[in-house]
Amino acid sequence: MFTPKTISLIQATVPVLQQHGEAITTHFYQLMFREHPEVKAFFNEAHQASGTQARALAGAVLAYAAHIDRLDELAGALPRIIQKHAALGVLPEHYPIVGACLLRAIREVLGEAATDEIIAAWGEAYQALADLLIAAEEEVYAANAARTGGWRGTRDFRIARRQPESDLITSFYLEPVDGRPLLDFVPGQYLTLVLHIEGEEVRRNYSLSDAPGKPWYRISVKREDGGLVSSWLHGQAQPGTVLRVQAPCGEFRLDAAANDGQRPLVLATGGVGITPAMSMLEAAAPTGRPIRFIHAARHGGVHAFRARVDALARQHGNVEVLYVYDQPRPQDQPHATGLLTQELLARQLPADRDVDVYFLGPKPFMQAVYRSGLALGVARERLRYEFFGPLEDLAAA
Ligand SMILES: Cc1cc2nc3c(=O)[nH]c(=O)nc-3n(C[C@H](O)[C@H](O)[C@H](O)COP(=O)(O)OP(=O)(O)OC[C@H]3O[C@@H](n4cnc5c(N)ncnc54)[C@H](O)[C@@H]3O)c2cc1C
Ligand code: HEM
């Protein structure tokens, strides 16, 4: 696809990018937000501030440069980016903006080392990747629009009901204003809300927390201290409030067909990470599939959905639960206290380790589940996880 010259120029910049990758992407975002405020709404400022988004982009750019002569090896990383872009509504016209700012950032950070030849090679490489993403994202938009209940762009939903699930998490039941059917989704997927708060447009992803096939979408939102959207939802959004919503997307999906739908399933979550697992549990419990539902919370006050999960476990003999609290109150009755350890996890796994483990929670929780799962002999591809933010590297941590 590229000339040998382009390939060697790109490869030659890998060590420099390794050294300056985050500086380039940080500079890139500053440049882009200053000169193209119209794309700012797509990005989450907290992810900028924490550096996770700069690292995710730097990681992608580096991986791309390092694999420029064997791009097929990167194919596995693309679906997540495509789904994330499609969820947020990234469009072809945004790519030249990102491309121009990225090239300028490379030039400005590298200084004289960035020759015209190198910049031209990067321009060519960026365009190829952009073309690929644009085409794949259009496929997602077209498929979503073509399916029953589907749509393109945003659709108006009315909050039908609010339901507190814990001291911190409240569910919002969303029904389409147009009264038409809902697009089906796979448990694990998420919606994107497009809101105007304090005069600014913002976009946020929220996992679907109820089973598919209901006449509503349910999201369950944790109130974050100083959090713009979650505070607005908790404080201002009421039954009747209309929200603009992008169609369900996401690569973190319950594989309901695994071993004829009977492969044991472990759902391990911490804190608000419980939301997609609730959708998975609601969908899988009636199928008879053996399920271990593990949830780690600080204490009973912030443990969401406990009554519902207990009810499902009473109703379906295939569902067993394990609650772990690290700061229990005197009145709490968890099954274990402290953190989720490898020993506790081991007791939830079948002896042959033929199991699907889906997990999500704070990063230390995810690192613990990932490491323990591998140490206990679960195959890497059976350890599936989502991040409530840009992808991070659990293995390297
Ligand atoms: C795929 C996916 C699914 C998700 N599902 C859920 C879900 O089911 N439920 C749920 O509750 N959340 C979910 N999230 C997280 C959600 O999208 C939001 O990130 C979350 O609600 C916080 O948004 P916010 O606007 O309230 O907070 P933000 O305003 O984004 O702030 C978050 C935190 O960062 C701090 N902060 C903000 N800006 C800055 C800054 N400039 N500098 C330093 N600190 C800053 C804030 O004080 C706050 O503590 C999901 C995220 C993803 C990616
Ligand atoms: C070739 C070009 C691009 C590449 C390689 C790229 C790569 C990435 C990667 C790796 C992520 C992190 C995904 C994750 O969380 O796992 C991401 C997220 C994102 N991308 Fe892109 N991207 C490109 C173009 C664009 C464009 C044109 C836009 C439009 C403005 C855009 C907007 C976003 C947004 C908003 C996010 C989520 C940011 C957040 O969480 O705050 N990207 N992209």
Coordinates of N, CA, C and O in Angstrom, one line a residue, residues 40-106:
K40 N -14.2 20.0 20.1 CA -14.0 19.9 21.5 C -15.1 19.1 22.2 O -14.8 18.3 23.1
A41 N -16.3 19.3 21.7 CA -17.4 18.6 22.4 C -17.3 17.1 22.4 O -17.9 16.4 23.2
F42 N -16.6 16.6 21.4 CA -16.4 15.1 21.3 C -15.6 14.5 22.4 O -15.7 13.4 22.7
F43 N -14.7 15.3 22.9 CA -13.6 14.8 23.8 C -14.0 15.1 25.3 O -14.6 16.1 25.6
N44 N -13.6 14.2 26.1 CA -13.9 14.3 27.5 C -12.7 15.0 28.2 O -11.6 14.5 28.1
E45 N -13.0 16.1 28.8 CA -11.9 16.9 29.4 C -11.1 16.2 30.5 O -9.9 16.3 30.6
A46 N -11.9 15.4 31.2 CA -11.2 14.6 32.3 C -10.2 13.7 31.7 O -9.2 13.4 32.3
H47 N -10.5 13.1 30.5 CA -9.6 12.1 29.9 C -8.3 12.9 29.4 O -7.3 12.3 29.3
Q48 N -8.5 14.1 29.1 CA -7.4 14.9 28.7 C -6.5 15.2 29.9 O -5.3 15.1 29.9
A49 N -7.2 15.6 31.0 CA -6.5 16.0 32.2 C -5.7 14.9 32.8 O -4.6 15.0 33.2
S50 N -6.3 13.7 32.7 CA -5.6 12.5 33.3 C -4.5 12.0 32.4 O -3.7 11.2 32.8
G51 N -4.5 12.4 31.2 CA -3.5 11.9 30.2 C -3.8 10.6 29.5 O -3.1 10.2 28.7
T52 N -5.0 10.0 30.0 CA -5.3 8.7 29.4 C -5.6 8.8 27.9 O -5.2 7.9 27.2
Q53 N -6.2 9.8 27.5 CA -6.6 9.9 26.1 C -5.3 10.2 25.2 O -5.2 9.6 24.2
A54 N -4.4 11.0 25.7 CA -3.2 11.3 25.0 C -2.4 10.0 24.9 O -1.8 9.7 23.9
R55 N -2.4 9.2 26.0 CA -1.6 7.9 25.9 C -2.3 7.0 24.9 O -1.6 6.3 24.2
A56 N -3.6 6.9 24.9 CA -4.3 6.0 24.0 C -4.0 6.4 22.5 O -3.7 5.6 21.7
L57 N -4.0 7.7 22.2 CA -3.7 8.1 20.9 C -2.3 7.9 20.5 O -1.9 7.4 19.5
A58 N -1.4 8.3 21.5 CA 0.1 8.1 21.3 C 0.3 6.6 21.0 O 1.1 6.2 20.1
G59 N -0.3 5.8 21.8 CA -0.1 4.3 21.7 C -0.5 3.8 20.3 O 0.1 3.0 19.7
A60 N -1.7 4.4 19.8 CA -2.2 4.0 18.5 C -1.3 4.4 17.4 O -1.0 3.7 16.5
V61 N -0.8 5.6 17.5 CA 0.1 6.2 16.5 C 1.4 5.4 16.5 O 1.9 5.1 15.4
L62 N 1.9 5.1 17.6 CA 3.2 4.4 17.7 C 3.0 3.0 17.2 O 3.9 2.5 16.4
A63 N 1.9 2.3 17.5 CA 1.7 0.9 17.1 C 1.6 1.0 15.5 O 2.1 0.1 14.8
Y64 N 1.0 2.0 15.0 CA 0.8 2.1 13.6 C 2.1 2.3 12.9 O 2.4 1.6 11.9
A65 N 3.0 3.2 13.5 CA 4.3 3.4 12.9 C 5.1 2.2 12.9 O 5.8 1.8 11.9
A66 N 5.1 1.5 14.0 CA 5.9 0.3 14.2 C 5.5 -0.9 13.3 O 6.2 -1.7 12.9
H67 N 4.2 -0.9 12.9 CA 3.6 -2.0 12.1 C 3.4 -1.5 10.6 O 2.6 -2.2 9.9
I68 N 3.9 -0.4 10.2 CA 3.6 0.1 8.9 C 3.8 -0.9 7.8 O 3.1 -0.8 6.8
D69 N 4.7 -1.8 8.0 CA 5.0 -2.8 6.9 C 4.2 -4.1 7.1 O 4.3 -5.0 6.3
R70 N 3.4 -4.2 8.2 CA 2.5 -5.4 8.4 C 1.3 -4.9 9.2 O 1.0 -5.3 10.3
L71 N 0.5 -4.1 8.5 CA -0.6 -3.5 9.2 C -1.7 -4.5 9.6 O -2.5 -4.2 10.5
D72 N -1.7 -5.6 8.9 CA -2.7 -6.6 9.2 C -2.6 -7.0 10.7 O -3.6 -7.4 11.3
E73 N -1.4 -7.0 11.3 CA -1.3 -7.3 12.7 C -2.0 -6.4 13.6 O -2.2 -6.7 14.8
L74 N -2.4 -5.2 13.1 CA -3.1 -4.2 14.0 C -4.6 -4.3 13.9 O -5.3 -3.6 14.6
A75 N -5.0 -5.2 13.0 CA -6.5 -5.2 12.7 C -7.3 -5.4 14.0 O -8.4 -4.8 14.1
G76 N -6.8 -6.2 14.9 CA -7.5 -6.5 16.2 C -7.8 -5.2 17.0 O -8.8 -5.2 17.8
A77 N -7.0 -4.2 16.8 CA -7.1 -3.0 17.7 C -8.2 -2.0 17.1 O -8.7 -1.1 17.8
L78 N -8.5 -2.2 15.8 CA -9.3 -1.2 15.1 C -10.8 -1.2 15.6 O -11.4 -0.2 15.7
P79 N -11.4 -2.4 15.8 CA -12.9 -2.4 16.1 C -13.2 -1.5 17.3 O -14.2 -0.8 17.3
R80 N -12.4 -1.5 18.3 CA -12.7 -0.7 19.5 C -12.7 0.8 19.1 O -13.5 1.6 19.5
I81 N -11.7 1.2 18.3 CA -11.6 2.6 17.9 C -12.8 3.0 17.1 O -13.4 4.0 17.3
I82 N -13.1 2.1 16.2 CA -14.2 2.4 15.2 C -15.5 2.5 16.0 O -16.3 3.4 15.8
Q83 N -15.7 1.6 17.0 CA -17.0 1.6 17.8 C -17.0 2.9 18.6 O -18.0 3.5 18.8
K84 N -15.9 3.2 19.2 CA -15.8 4.4 20.0 C -16.1 5.7 19.2 O -16.9 6.5 19.6
H85 N -15.5 5.8 18.0 CA -15.8 6.9 17.1 C -17.2 6.9 16.7 O -17.9 8.0 16.7
A86 N -17.8 5.8 16.3 CA -19.2 5.7 15.9 C -20.1 6.0 17.0 O -21.1 6.7 16.8
A87 N -19.8 5.6 18.2 CA -20.7 5.9 19.4 C -20.8 7.4 19.5 O -21.8 8.0 19.8
L88 N -19.6 8.1 19.3 CA -19.6 9.5 19.6 C -20.1 10.4 18.4 O -20.3 11.6 18.5
G89 N -20.1 9.7 17.2 CA -20.6 10.5 16.1 C -19.5 11.2 15.3 O -19.7 12.2 14.7
V90 N -18.3 10.6 15.3 CA -17.2 11.2 14.6 C -17.5 11.0 13.1 O -18.0 10.0 12.6
L91 N -17.3 12.1 12.3 CA -17.6 12.1 10.9 C -16.4 12.4 10.0 O -15.4 12.8 10.4
P92 N -16.6 12.0 8.6 CA -15.4 12.2 7.7 C -14.8 13.6 7.8 O -13.6 13.8 7.7
E93 N -15.6 14.6 7.9 CA -15.1 16.0 7.9 C -14.2 16.3 9.1 O -13.5 17.3 9.1
H94 N -14.2 15.5 10.1 CA -13.4 15.7 11.3 C -11.9 15.2 11.0 O -11.0 15.7 11.7
Y95 N -11.8 14.3 10.1 CA -10.4 13.7 9.9 C -9.4 14.7 9.4 O -8.2 14.6 9.9
P96 N -9.7 15.5 8.5 CA -8.6 16.5 8.0 C -8.2 17.4 9.2 O -7.0 17.8 9.3
I97 N -9.1 17.7 10.1 CA -8.8 18.6 11.2 C -7.7 17.9 12.1 O -6.7 18.4 12.5
V98 N -8.1 16.6 12.5 CA -7.2 15.8 13.3 C -5.8 15.6 12.6 O -4.7 15.8 13.2
G99 N -5.9 15.3 11.3 CA -4.7 15.1 10.5 C -3.8 16.3 10.5 O -2.6 16.2 10.8
A100 N -4.3 17.4 10.2 CA -3.5 18.7 10.1 C -2.9 19.0 11.4 O -1.7 19.4 11.5
C101 N -3.7 18.8 12.5 CA -3.1 19.2 13.8 C -2.1 18.2 14.3 O -1.1 18.6 14.9
L102 N -2.3 16.9 13.9 CA -1.3 15.9 14.3 C 0.0 16.2 13.6 O 1.1 16.1 14.2
L103 N 0.0 16.5 12.3 CA 1.2 16.7 11.5 C 1.9 18.0 12.1 O 3.1 18.0 12.2
R104 N 1.1 19.0 12.4 CA 1.7 20.2 12.9 C 2.4 19.9 14.3 O 3.5 20.4 14.6
A105 N 1.7 19.1 15.1 CA 2.3 18.8 16.4 C 3.6 18.0 16.2 O 4.6 18.3 16.9
I106 N 3.6 17.1 15.3 CA 4.8 16.3 15.1 C 5.9 17.2 14.7 O 7.0 17.2 15.2

